[in-house]
XYZ file of C-alpha atoms in Angstrom:
759
model
C -18.224 47.625 43.390
C -14.313 46.588 40.594
C -14.280 43.702 39.185
C -11.375 41.309 37.905
C -12.344 38.491 35.888
C -9.463 36.037 35.044
C -8.831 35.222 31.866
C -5.090 33.849 30.840
C -5.419 30.202 31.362
C -4.675 27.903 28.162
C -7.916 25.701 28.760
C -5.603 22.367 28.450
C -8.747 19.691 28.878
C -10.196 22.034 25.647
C -7.756 21.198 23.589
C -7.895 20.848 20.609
C -10.661 23.653 20.991
C -8.158 26.127 23.192
C -5.492 25.308 19.555
C -6.602 28.131 17.846
C -8.419 30.530 20.801
C -7.931 31.415 23.969
C -10.990 29.472 26.516
C -12.831 32.665 27.613
C -13.691 32.947 23.790
C -14.497 29.622 23.361
C -18.568 30.038 22.271
C -21.465 28.412 24.304
C -24.034 28.394 21.114
C -22.605 31.068 18.829
C -21.231 33.748 21.729
C -18.124 33.560 23.785
C -17.852 32.748 27.102
C -16.669 35.775 28.399
C -19.606 37.457 27.368
C -21.923 35.712 29.299
C -19.644 36.793 32.567
C -19.592 40.449 30.966
C -23.342 40.281 31.063
C -23.641 39.405 34.065
C -21.142 41.956 36.085
C -23.632 44.731 33.279
C -26.942 43.064 35.464
C -25.415 44.029 38.744
C -24.602 47.774 38.290
C -20.445 46.648 37.515
C -19.165 49.481 35.745
C -15.401 48.777 35.072
C -13.468 45.315 35.065
C -9.910 44.641 34.399
C -9.525 40.896 32.669
C -6.142 39.423 33.364
C -4.468 37.911 30.001
C -1.727 35.755 29.276
C -2.325 32.901 26.412
C -2.931 34.209 23.060
C -4.320 38.285 24.806
C -4.425 39.740 21.344
C -7.542 36.913 20.436
C -9.761 38.705 23.084
C -8.201 42.599 23.043
C -9.103 42.541 19.355
C -12.643 41.188 20.209
C -13.290 44.221 22.004
C -12.028 46.307 19.819
C -12.989 49.954 21.714
C -12.235 48.561 25.176
C -16.263 48.224 26.237
C -18.685 45.995 27.115
C -21.884 47.514 26.633
C -21.865 49.449 30.383
C -18.866 48.147 30.884
C -15.266 49.770 30.750
C -12.532 47.049 29.725
C -8.642 47.486 30.869
C -6.628 44.715 29.724
C -3.422 43.704 31.968
C -0.985 40.708 29.667
C 0.974 38.657 31.994
C 4.306 37.915 30.655
C 5.317 34.837 33.215
C 2.665 33.034 35.280
C 1.572 34.899 38.346
C -1.003 32.461 39.647
C -4.477 33.767 40.484
C -3.875 36.147 43.258
C -0.780 37.008 41.617
C -2.833 37.844 38.084
C -5.252 40.216 40.740
C -2.358 41.812 42.161
C -0.759 42.266 38.926
C -4.063 43.658 37.438
C -4.479 45.862 40.423
C -1.756 48.022 42.615
C -4.160 50.182 44.378
C -8.021 50.297 45.440
C -10.043 52.152 47.882
C -12.937 49.440 47.564
C -13.607 46.404 47.670
C -12.810 43.145 44.529
C -14.779 41.277 43.077
C -13.324 37.933 41.344
C -14.357 36.231 38.643
C -13.364 33.098 36.033
C -13.637 33.765 32.763
C -14.224 30.085 31.165
C -17.360 29.805 33.238
C -20.854 29.983 32.681
C -23.058 31.306 35.151
C -26.645 32.841 36.484
C -25.468 33.688 39.923
C -26.937 36.813 42.055
C -24.079 39.107 42.480
C -25.455 41.665 43.900
C -26.391 39.537 47.246
C -23.563 38.051 47.193
C -22.220 41.180 47.494
C -24.103 42.233 50.365
C -23.616 38.325 52.143
C -19.447 39.744 51.820
C -20.354 43.218 53.484
C -22.493 42.243 56.329
C -20.387 39.391 57.253
C -17.501 41.607 57.932
C -15.164 39.030 56.830
C -11.963 40.347 54.836
C -12.716 37.759 52.419
C -15.803 35.733 50.597
C -15.827 32.919 48.616
C -18.784 31.639 46.634
C -19.272 28.058 46.401
C -22.340 25.524 44.795
C -23.229 22.145 46.058
C -22.368 19.530 43.452
C -23.055 16.405 42.661
C -19.862 14.547 42.380
C -17.504 16.391 45.047
C -14.536 14.492 43.839
C -14.057 16.908 41.253
C -13.705 19.738 42.771
C -11.566 21.596 46.258
C -14.629 21.784 48.391
C -14.883 24.020 51.374
C -15.929 23.412 55.118
C -17.340 26.227 56.953
C -18.554 26.521 60.333
C -21.609 28.058 62.126
C -20.697 31.524 61.366
C -20.493 30.364 57.494
C -16.566 31.316 58.194
C -14.145 28.502 56.813
C -12.879 26.236 58.514
C -11.288 24.313 56.168
C -10.350 23.089 52.331
C -10.257 20.146 51.175
C -8.810 19.885 47.307
C -10.604 17.084 45.097
C -10.956 14.258 47.822
C -12.654 10.645 47.653
C -15.900 9.829 48.879
C -14.852 8.772 52.157
C -13.388 11.631 52.797
C -15.955 14.687 51.162
C -17.425 16.084 53.852
C -18.586 18.492 52.327
C -20.497 19.229 48.730
C -19.637 22.760 48.588
C -17.185 23.241 45.795
C -15.246 26.054 45.199
C -16.615 28.250 42.268
C -13.677 30.750 42.021
C -15.396 33.454 42.700
C -14.262 36.090 45.341
C -14.863 39.278 46.998
C -11.544 40.768 48.630
C -11.081 43.507 50.888
C -8.038 46.264 50.073
C -6.123 44.796 52.683
C -6.548 41.574 51.862
C -5.200 42.157 48.117
C -1.717 44.156 49.850
C -0.903 40.625 51.207
C -0.788 39.134 47.979
C 3.069 39.874 47.070
C 4.068 42.240 43.871
C 5.754 39.341 40.579
C 5.694 36.856 41.820
C 2.931 33.705 42.105
C 1.048 33.049 44.342
C -2.674 31.570 44.271
C -5.749 32.186 46.312
C -6.888 28.570 46.952
C -2.787 27.798 48.004
C -1.258 31.001 49.391
C -3.622 33.499 50.380
C -6.428 31.502 51.983
C -4.691 29.974 53.845
C -2.263 32.332 55.121
C -5.404 34.157 56.515
C -6.688 31.286 58.215
C -2.770 31.348 59.735
C -3.358 34.996 61.113
C -7.152 34.433 62.547
C -8.655 36.223 59.620
C -12.466 35.004 59.060
C -13.495 34.369 55.440
C -17.489 34.419 54.248
C -18.491 31.491 52.708
C -21.796 32.185 50.405
C -23.898 29.538 49.244
C -25.072 30.995 45.726
C -27.870 29.658 44.544
C -28.353 28.889 41.078
C -26.363 27.877 37.842
C -22.992 27.369 37.236
C -21.014 25.318 35.211
C -17.000 25.022 35.879
C -16.324 24.372 31.618
C -13.521 22.440 32.229
C -13.534 19.772 29.643
C -15.219 18.674 26.494
C -17.760 16.933 28.336
C -18.880 20.576 30.182
C -18.647 22.131 27.198
C -21.234 20.207 25.105
C -23.824 20.411 28.078
C -23.403 23.220 29.150
C -25.172 24.343 25.363
C -27.496 22.307 26.088
C -28.229 23.852 29.441
C -28.477 27.179 27.733
C -30.799 25.883 24.941
C -33.592 23.973 27.842
C -33.751 27.444 29.828
C -31.365 25.794 32.979
C -29.040 29.145 33.250
C -29.824 32.605 32.621
C -28.736 34.843 29.962
C -29.035 37.390 27.402
C -28.632 34.833 24.573
C -30.894 35.073 21.794
C -32.697 32.201 21.274
C -35.143 33.298 18.177
C -32.532 30.775 16.261
C -33.784 28.084 18.658
C -36.644 24.881 18.555
C -37.180 21.948 19.337
C -33.784 21.723 20.975
C -31.634 23.133 18.542
C -29.987 25.876 18.134
C -28.384 27.442 14.482
C -26.717 29.855 13.030
C -26.645 31.945 10.387
C -26.643 30.931 6.889
C -26.911 27.406 7.644
C -28.279 24.342 5.086
C -30.117 21.426 6.783
C -31.114 18.537 4.092
C -34.959 17.493 4.912
C -34.386 14.418 6.329
C -31.691 15.131 9.007
C -32.260 14.040 11.822
C -30.853 16.732 14.682
C -31.656 16.579 18.633
C -29.946 18.735 21.020
C -27.565 20.034 19.120
C -25.906 23.288 18.587
C -25.243 24.737 14.759
C -23.122 28.048 13.961
C -23.286 30.081 10.755
C -22.596 28.791 7.383
C -22.931 25.153 8.195
C -24.403 22.634 5.456
C -25.755 19.568 6.945
C -26.163 17.264 3.956
C -29.000 14.740 3.510
C -28.856 10.899 6.266
C -26.977 12.889 8.182
C -28.083 12.546 12.386
C -27.150 14.361 15.126
C -27.091 14.392 19.177
C -26.355 15.690 21.852
C -23.071 17.474 19.469
C -21.993 21.139 18.323
C -21.088 22.213 15.478
C -18.588 25.214 15.221
C -18.801 27.527 11.883
C -17.984 26.953 8.521
C -18.297 22.971 8.556
C -19.576 20.645 6.051
C -21.012 16.770 7.574
C -21.183 14.883 4.167
C -24.602 13.495 3.234
C -26.009 9.636 5.857
C -22.526 10.499 8.650
C -23.462 10.183 12.347
C -22.653 12.536 14.971
C -22.943 11.406 18.724
C -22.052 13.847 21.405
C -19.253 15.514 20.056
C -17.409 18.220 18.918
C -16.451 19.567 15.539
C -14.455 22.828 15.491
C -14.866 25.497 12.797
C -14.192 24.958 8.948
C -14.380 21.427 9.256
C -15.063 18.618 6.915
C -16.586 15.402 7.196
C -16.907 13.128 4.331
C -19.951 10.625 3.510
C -21.314 7.603 6.153
C -18.749 8.458 8.813
C -19.732 7.985 12.874
C -17.925 10.563 15.255
C -18.800 8.525 18.691
C -19.295 10.268 22.469
C -17.547 13.465 23.352
C -14.907 12.861 20.312
C -13.510 16.109 19.453
C -12.860 16.884 15.539
C -9.742 20.190 14.820
C -10.411 22.597 13.338
C -9.359 22.804 9.222
C -9.600 18.840 9.515
C -10.875 16.830 6.682
C -12.321 13.185 7.327
C -12.536 11.060 4.645
C -15.527 9.228 3.460
C -16.303 6.441 6.342
C -13.879 7.591 8.526
C -14.834 6.062 12.443
C -14.205 8.128 15.511
C -14.304 6.579 18.694
C -14.891 7.925 21.628
C -13.168 10.020 23.534
C -11.017 10.465 20.551
C -9.199 14.302 20.346
C -8.140 15.015 16.493
C -5.804 18.074 16.454
C -6.500 20.760 13.894
C -5.936 21.001 10.110
C -5.458 16.849 10.246
C -6.483 14.831 6.906
C -7.724 11.534 7.720
C -7.823 8.695 5.157
C -11.195 7.166 4.388
C -12.361 3.944 5.825
C -9.819 5.087 9.076
C -10.733 3.694 12.151
C -9.287 6.073 14.452
C -8.996 4.658 18.040
C -6.342 7.335 19.380
C -5.422 11.120 19.626
C -4.321 12.422 16.424
C -1.514 15.561 17.209
C 0.836 15.483 15.345
C 1.394 15.437 11.683
C -0.652 14.259 9.174
C -3.053 10.664 9.809
C -2.011 8.622 7.270
C -3.989 6.089 8.916
C -2.817 2.795 7.704
C -5.360 1.220 5.702
C -4.593 -2.152 3.102
C -2.542 -1.775 0.802
C -0.530 -2.897 -2.365
C 2.201 -4.603 0.040
C -0.167 -5.124 3.048
C -0.581 -2.382 5.937
C 2.400 -0.113 6.336
C 3.120 3.021 8.439
C 6.009 4.240 10.984
C 5.907 2.305 14.456
C 3.917 3.729 17.178
C 2.039 6.070 15.323
C 0.198 4.266 12.556
C 1.348 0.779 13.341
C 0.765 0.073 16.740
C 0.419 -2.455 19.488
C -3.203 -2.420 19.247
C -3.359 -2.174 15.422
C -2.140 -5.456 15.792
C -3.807 -6.733 17.853
C -7.341 -5.497 16.545
C -5.114 -7.316 13.209
C -4.516 -10.326 14.300
C -8.714 -10.146 15.706
C -9.667 -9.943 12.836
C -8.071 -12.314 10.977
C -8.769 -14.756 13.485
C -12.823 -14.177 12.089
C -11.749 -14.937 9.025
C -10.560 -18.544 9.206
C -10.364 -21.864 11.224
C -7.470 -22.729 10.353
C -3.444 -21.877 11.789
C -2.794 -18.419 10.551
C 0.676 -18.543 10.212
C 2.929 -15.378 11.539
C 6.420 -14.652 10.969
C 9.118 -10.900 11.271
C 12.186 -9.552 10.547
C 14.648 -9.287 13.434
C 14.212 -5.919 15.605
C 12.294 -5.128 18.290
C 9.192 -3.081 16.614
C 8.675 -6.532 14.338
C 9.070 -8.489 17.520
C 6.248 -6.162 19.229
C 4.086 -6.436 16.714
C 4.341 -10.053 16.271
C 3.554 -10.903 19.312
C 0.689 -8.397 19.018
C -0.443 -9.883 16.032
C -0.512 -13.297 17.804
C -1.772 -12.433 20.935
C -4.948 -10.842 18.831
C -5.443 -14.441 16.996
C -5.392 -16.104 20.487
C -7.629 -13.712 22.318
C -10.325 -14.341 19.740
C -10.137 -18.478 19.711
C -8.216 -18.595 17.117
C -5.074 -20.830 16.158
C -1.117 -18.928 15.240
C 1.661 -20.583 14.082
C 4.773 -18.882 15.200
C 7.429 -18.673 12.804
C 9.643 -16.611 15.064
C 12.828 -14.145 13.424
C 11.927 -15.589 9.702
C 12.022 -13.797 6.090
C 9.130 -13.701 3.630
C 8.936 -16.627 1.917
C 9.113 -18.879 5.042
C 5.558 -18.206 5.725
C 3.927 -19.009 2.099
C 6.541 -22.335 2.774
C 4.819 -23.227 6.249
C 1.444 -21.874 5.048
C 2.178 -25.267 1.945
C 3.914 -27.054 4.578
C 0.976 -27.085 7.399
C -2.274 -26.491 5.001
C -2.843 -22.740 6.136
C -5.165 -19.894 4.585
C -3.418 -16.902 5.746
C 0.258 -15.822 6.747
C 1.302 -12.809 7.714
C 5.039 -11.099 7.729
C 5.956 -8.086 9.773
C 9.194 -6.364 8.309
C 10.851 -2.893 8.313
C 12.587 -1.089 5.527
C 11.666 2.744 5.799
C 8.736 1.959 7.895
C 7.681 -1.233 9.327
C 5.009 -2.886 6.777
C 2.049 -5.725 7.848
C 1.642 -8.392 4.676
C -0.982 -9.936 4.728
C -1.157 -13.698 2.625
C -3.782 -15.896 1.105
C -2.608 -19.673 0.363
C 1.086 -20.061 0.053
C 1.396 -16.493 -0.126
C -0.354 -15.866 -2.745
C -2.133 -11.868 -2.103
C -5.108 -11.132 -0.885
C -8.620 -11.413 -3.393
C -10.571 -8.528 -3.118
C -13.135 -10.419 -1.815
C -10.650 -11.749 1.369
C -9.621 -7.536 1.665
C -12.964 -6.462 1.906
C -13.742 -8.953 4.949
C -10.231 -7.988 6.396
C -11.261 -3.815 6.222
C -15.103 -4.703 7.529
C -13.692 -7.365 10.465
C -11.627 -4.265 11.468
C -14.087 -1.677 10.975
C -16.163 -3.285 12.925
C -13.748 -4.384 15.965
C -16.204 -6.987 17.487
C -14.653 -9.658 19.184
C -15.775 -12.679 19.732
C -15.902 -12.958 23.624
C -13.423 -16.332 24.141
C -13.295 -18.217 27.539
C -9.831 -19.236 29.153
C -10.348 -21.974 28.546
C -10.657 -21.733 24.220
C -7.046 -19.480 24.305
C -4.622 -21.557 22.988
C -0.631 -21.348 22.719
C 0.987 -20.425 19.484
C 2.676 -23.616 18.194
C 5.637 -23.393 16.162
C 7.194 -25.944 13.597
C 10.497 -27.855 14.845
C 13.182 -28.150 12.271
C 11.729 -25.855 9.759
C 14.561 -23.808 8.550
C 16.040 -27.187 7.565
C 12.534 -28.377 6.285
C 12.442 -25.077 3.823
C 16.571 -25.727 3.108
C 15.978 -29.035 1.598
C 13.081 -27.429 -0.611
C 15.563 -25.181 -1.977
C 18.195 -28.372 -2.319
C 15.222 -29.856 -4.440
C 15.089 -27.045 -7.640
C 18.571 -28.441 -8.392
C 18.563 -31.925 -8.738
C 21.960 -32.873 -9.331
C 23.889 -30.704 -7.696
C 25.929 -27.889 -8.187
C 29.527 -28.112 -7.797
C 31.384 -26.435 -9.970
C 30.395 -23.171 -9.647
C 31.167 -20.411 -7.139
C 28.726 -17.106 -5.693
C 28.956 -14.928 -2.659
C 25.970 -14.272 -1.326
C 25.247 -11.358 0.802
C 21.300 -9.683 1.624
C 19.355 -6.607 3.331
C 19.035 -9.003 6.438
C 21.214 -11.657 7.118
C 19.256 -14.636 7.618
C 17.876 -14.424 4.207
C 21.541 -14.340 2.640
C 22.557 -17.505 5.391
C 19.681 -19.463 4.831
C 20.756 -19.415 0.790
C 24.208 -20.366 1.179
C 23.759 -23.019 4.050
C 21.872 -24.438 1.354
C 23.924 -23.524 -1.617
C 26.602 -25.140 0.664
C 25.042 -28.037 0.549
C 25.038 -28.105 -3.559
C 27.948 -28.347 -3.811
C 28.609 -24.698 -4.008
C 31.685 -22.413 -3.130
C 30.212 -20.166 -1.099
C 32.917 -16.546 -1.014
C 33.819 -13.960 -2.074
C 35.717 -15.661 -4.761
C 37.683 -13.996 -8.174
C 34.721 -14.715 -10.929
C 32.131 -15.481 -9.303
C 28.228 -15.314 -9.339
C 27.387 -12.588 -6.837
C 23.534 -12.842 -5.730
C 21.704 -10.234 -3.795
C 18.932 -11.525 -1.654
C 16.089 -8.482 -1.029
C 13.233 -8.054 0.665
C 13.125 -10.169 3.410
C 14.486 -12.690 0.974
C 11.333 -12.339 -1.914
C 13.668 -11.335 -4.684
C 17.127 -11.119 -5.353
C 19.753 -9.267 -7.662
C 22.151 -10.705 -9.787
C 25.721 -9.715 -10.889
C 26.930 -13.073 -13.053
C 30.776 -14.375 -13.382
C 31.235 -12.253 -17.074
C 29.300 -9.241 -15.547
C 26.006 -9.354 -16.541
C 23.673 -7.417 -14.220
C 20.867 -8.949 -13.733
C 18.188 -7.083 -11.662
C 15.033 -9.723 -10.317
C 13.131 -9.677 -13.047
C 15.710 -10.802 -15.437
C 16.493 -12.978 -12.517
C 13.222 -14.851 -12.349
C 12.869 -14.539 -16.284
C 16.177 -16.736 -16.013
C 15.329 -19.632 -13.283
C 12.160 -20.043 -15.215
C 13.566 -20.982 -18.600
C 13.230 -24.638 -17.964
C 9.927 -24.057 -17.222
C 9.158 -22.046 -19.922
C 11.043 -24.190 -22.495
C 8.993 -27.362 -21.825
C 5.963 -25.307 -22.769
C 4.956 -25.057 -19.199
C 2.821 -21.781 -17.878
C 3.991 -19.523 -15.018
C 1.873 -17.292 -13.177
C 3.142 -13.667 -12.357
C 1.894 -10.532 -10.895
C 0.149 -8.499 -12.824
C 2.281 -5.411 -12.698
C 5.990 -8.134 -13.935
C 7.279 -6.823 -17.150
C 5.343 -6.801 -19.995
C 8.524 -8.256 -22.180
C 7.608 -11.669 -20.071
C 5.239 -12.440 -22.244
C 6.944 -12.939 -25.448
C 10.139 -14.281 -23.857
C 7.852 -17.244 -22.808
C 6.593 -16.944 -26.431
C 10.527 -17.097 -27.774
C 10.486 -20.593 -25.275
C 7.384 -22.327 -26.223
C 5.770 -21.657 -22.595
C 3.173 -18.917 -21.440
C 3.050 -16.426 -19.034
C 0.251 -16.158 -17.119
C -0.927 -12.993 -14.692
C -2.746 -12.787 -11.826
C -3.711 -9.231 -10.096
C -2.523 -7.505 -6.874
C -6.277 -7.913 -5.596
C -8.764 -10.118 -7.217
C -12.511 -9.777 -8.187
C -12.550 -12.726 -10.320
C -11.276 -13.963 -14.320
C -8.191 -15.072 -13.210
C -8.838 -18.325 -11.153
C -6.235 -20.061 -13.400
C -3.555 -18.102 -13.095
C -3.736 -17.768 -9.517
C -4.412 -20.715 -8.716
C -0.970 -21.766 -10.827
C 0.364 -19.355 -8.722
C 0.009 -21.192 -5.171
C 1.714 -24.125 -7.177
C 4.405 -22.476 -8.386
C 5.836 -20.665 -4.272
C 9.387 -20.253 -6.215
C 8.003 -17.363 -8.516
C 7.385 -15.522 -4.841
C 10.237 -16.690 -3.536
C 14.430 -14.976 -4.059
C 16.297 -18.295 -2.592
C 14.328 -20.436 -4.953
C 15.076 -18.166 -7.458
C 18.971 -17.933 -6.768
C 18.913 -21.974 -6.948
C 16.546 -22.450 -10.250
C 18.749 -19.963 -11.442
C 22.217 -21.141 -11.219
C 20.772 -24.934 -12.259
C 20.303 -23.529 -15.153
C 23.818 -21.909 -15.349
C 25.487 -25.223 -14.364
C 23.382 -27.455 -17.077
C 24.093 -24.729 -20.077
C 26.924 -23.644 -19.529
C 28.096 -20.677 -21.971
C 24.951 -21.132 -23.398
C 23.190 -19.120 -21.039
C 24.169 -15.685 -22.407
C 22.090 -16.930 -25.593
C 18.743 -17.560 -22.667
C 20.103 -13.526 -21.812
C 19.428 -12.776 -25.566
C 16.366 -13.888 -26.013
C 14.861 -11.775 -23.520
C 14.124 -8.549 -24.721
C 16.503 -5.570 -24.303
C 13.426 -3.521 -22.329
C 14.282 -0.860 -19.300
C 11.700 -0.600 -16.625
C 10.262 2.351 -14.489
C 8.429 2.865 -11.272
C 6.974 5.621 -9.453
C 4.129 6.068 -7.370
C 1.875 9.304 -7.888
C -0.137 10.608 -4.752
C -3.546 11.389 -5.293
C -6.041 13.240 -3.430
C -9.203 12.410 -5.787
C -10.793 9.240 -6.082
C -8.753 7.413 -8.681
C -11.484 5.445 -10.378
C -12.131 9.785 -11.310
C -8.747 10.229 -12.208
C -8.470 6.924 -14.519
C -12.079 8.100 -15.887
C -10.551 11.126 -17.233
C -7.577 9.135 -18.601
C -9.319 7.083 -20.792
C -11.524 9.917 -22.407
C -8.036 12.240 -22.882
C -7.754 13.853 -26.215
C -3.939 13.478 -25.687
C -3.710 9.784 -24.940
C -4.729 6.667 -26.522
C -5.321 4.652 -22.885
C -7.373 1.665 -22.665
C -8.372 -0.408 -20.219
C -6.173 -3.750 -18.453
C -6.402 -6.548 -16.055
C -5.387 -3.924 -13.823
C -5.661 -0.426 -14.247
C -4.898 1.528 -17.598
C -2.302 0.892 -20.700
C -0.878 3.345 -23.477
C 0.848 1.312 -25.475
C 3.041 3.987 -28.428
C 6.016 3.526 -30.620
C 8.485 4.479 -28.064
C 6.961 1.799 -25.471
C 4.195 1.386 -23.151
C 3.020 3.096 -19.544
C 1.123 1.151 -17.588
C -1.272 2.881 -14.869
C -2.525 1.311 -11.535
C -4.562 2.722 -8.467
C -3.418 1.118 -5.809
C -4.805 -0.621 -3.027
C -5.813 1.990 -0.714
C -6.741 4.687 -3.208
C -3.822 6.688 -2.044
C -1.675 7.004 -5.348
C -1.308 5.162 -9.041
C 1.512 3.553 -9.793
C 3.395 3.973 -13.272
C 5.290 1.337 -14.510
C 6.883 2.327 -17.716
C 8.581 0.245 -20.159
C 10.818 1.160 -23.414
C 13.740 0.508 -24.877
C 16.407 2.120 -22.691
C 16.542 4.128 -19.263
C 16.135 7.877 -20.443
C 12.907 6.820 -22.790
C 11.210 5.334 -19.899
C 11.877 8.264 -17.785
C 10.427 9.962 -20.707
C 7.166 7.936 -20.599
C 7.089 8.302 -16.592
C 7.147 11.547 -16.676
C 4.922 12.451 -19.224
C 2.357 10.186 -17.383
C 2.422 11.974 -14.220
C 2.178 14.990 -16.112
C -1.232 12.862 -17.005
C -1.977 12.754 -13.994
C -1.852 15.964 -12.432
C -4.518 17.238 -15.406
C -6.749 14.366 -14.466
C -7.243 15.238 -11.130
C -8.718 18.625 -11.858
C -10.194 16.983 -15.616
C -7.871 19.369 -18.020
C -6.860 16.763 -19.418
C -10.440 15.325 -21.164
């Protein structure tokens, strides 16, 4: 009897395993699935077999280079268009005078084919369907037979109430030449949906053979993993060499396993490395994969050439696609699938499938969380963020967003997370960034959240009065989000978000207070990246007596970064960027001998400017571990250093009270040009910084944040980003050209430090 092996399926439910190989070539205990089928055919005397191919046919053809497998002659037939199960067989076998045995190329079985063939011949039927009894009939096409063991009807994946049979169609058939001729040529045609119903309509008997033995339809990742466990435990008869199988563990060649690694019920293929402290249970690790120390893998599939970082946690039925790299401390939740060639950053928590692009997983960075809406920042992520923030604060959490549907969606999700964890949310609605800090101060809140969107969606999280989180607070938030453990809260513990009636009017009055005596006589035009910040500032200035409009000779103010910063063009034409605008607004404070707190990344020339005026500049880190407590406390009481609208009013007050002498104030500011650039890195920032400190070509020294190099042409600061994915270059020089040169040189130094060549 000749055989046809149906091997054209794409294996969609097995992706990403089948992204790079056809399903019949997926390995079970290191051996392609189709070889188990061929071994079975060999045991029962089959000498010729056609293999129908469609998806990635060359992978199968090249595997059998000489067109043979043991004693079986193989002929490959490629389907250029979908032919269906029966149509594929008709396409493979034109005419024959002998019965045809049809088997699936992606199932594992040890059925006695000789007995099946004998039953078919004795039955007198034109076709035989092989069935197997299954525990859960809902997942299979069922066959119901009469007292003669002929088919009486078919039931396709029924509910329990309609599952009158437990005999599943295994996809193994025998058909006569007459039945083969019933299948139309060059037409899509299926056995179960077309051929067998047609035979029954013509009263042609179909024999049912209920087979004893092992059968597994490898239809999903769970069965792909479990059937390999069955092979190792001898539940299925195979020709597999078990020399490398001991105590429920099968290993390939050149496998290195640390002595203290704990493995159970798993397959480790060739050239894999399992480091110290690793725990693997009920899993399959394919060729050339590296599992770093402390990682736990449970019931999962790790495809070829995967690199998994230290202390990762990969949970049940997760799949890591071929060539993927997981950073340290990554958690992959159950049933998550990561497609091939992805990069997953350290400490990421992967709850959804990662299919397109690289997984630039959201981490807490200098500006909070940032990413694309729907892929990196999702409503689910925002709910977890809200729950985690509620776990940090017993008081109200201020939440606001810029205008936009995505921002509104994320704001609503953050608030829902706060509520679901029993927290209290204060919803500012559509607002500007400075209003969050203002509301925090007004309501004595210790946490604020602002959601805005420019190129990407960003979610800023702030400590009291809008000061950045300390490193302790960052670690607490990261830990809560990593564990994703939300306390159970009853319905009575959930409270509606609160609002502040008249918050915009209260905030406007605060702005007005920065210009005692008013600003009559000034003419100002106001614009902004967002309409709301420009509108709020315009209304406040109008109340202060300013003529607001685009008049000739007027001062032009532009709000930026959702109201956090401003840029200014004075009536004389002088251009002030956000740094110089802030410095001018601080004139009164510094000239009276006061101390003003700014971020560590503020220009270095601020210090000499303050010294000229008789004041002092204090600096606080973006994320502190201590040592800047005084500066941070001062900053909490100086919201005007982080509020562009307050800066604008204070600046105009300086202009109003100093008239022509404003030009003299500007002259006190050192003429420096600043250039900022972020350089993406693939190594640990501490390693790069360490290499630069040891560099023979540079003279970097440690500073409060990162490192600094002071040379005759200017100063360069290198500061790792909060996520560790980039290093920020801040170059400060006498002109833009020199600042650009310093930036280029710093970037080259970082590149050299990546491979240690700058030592």
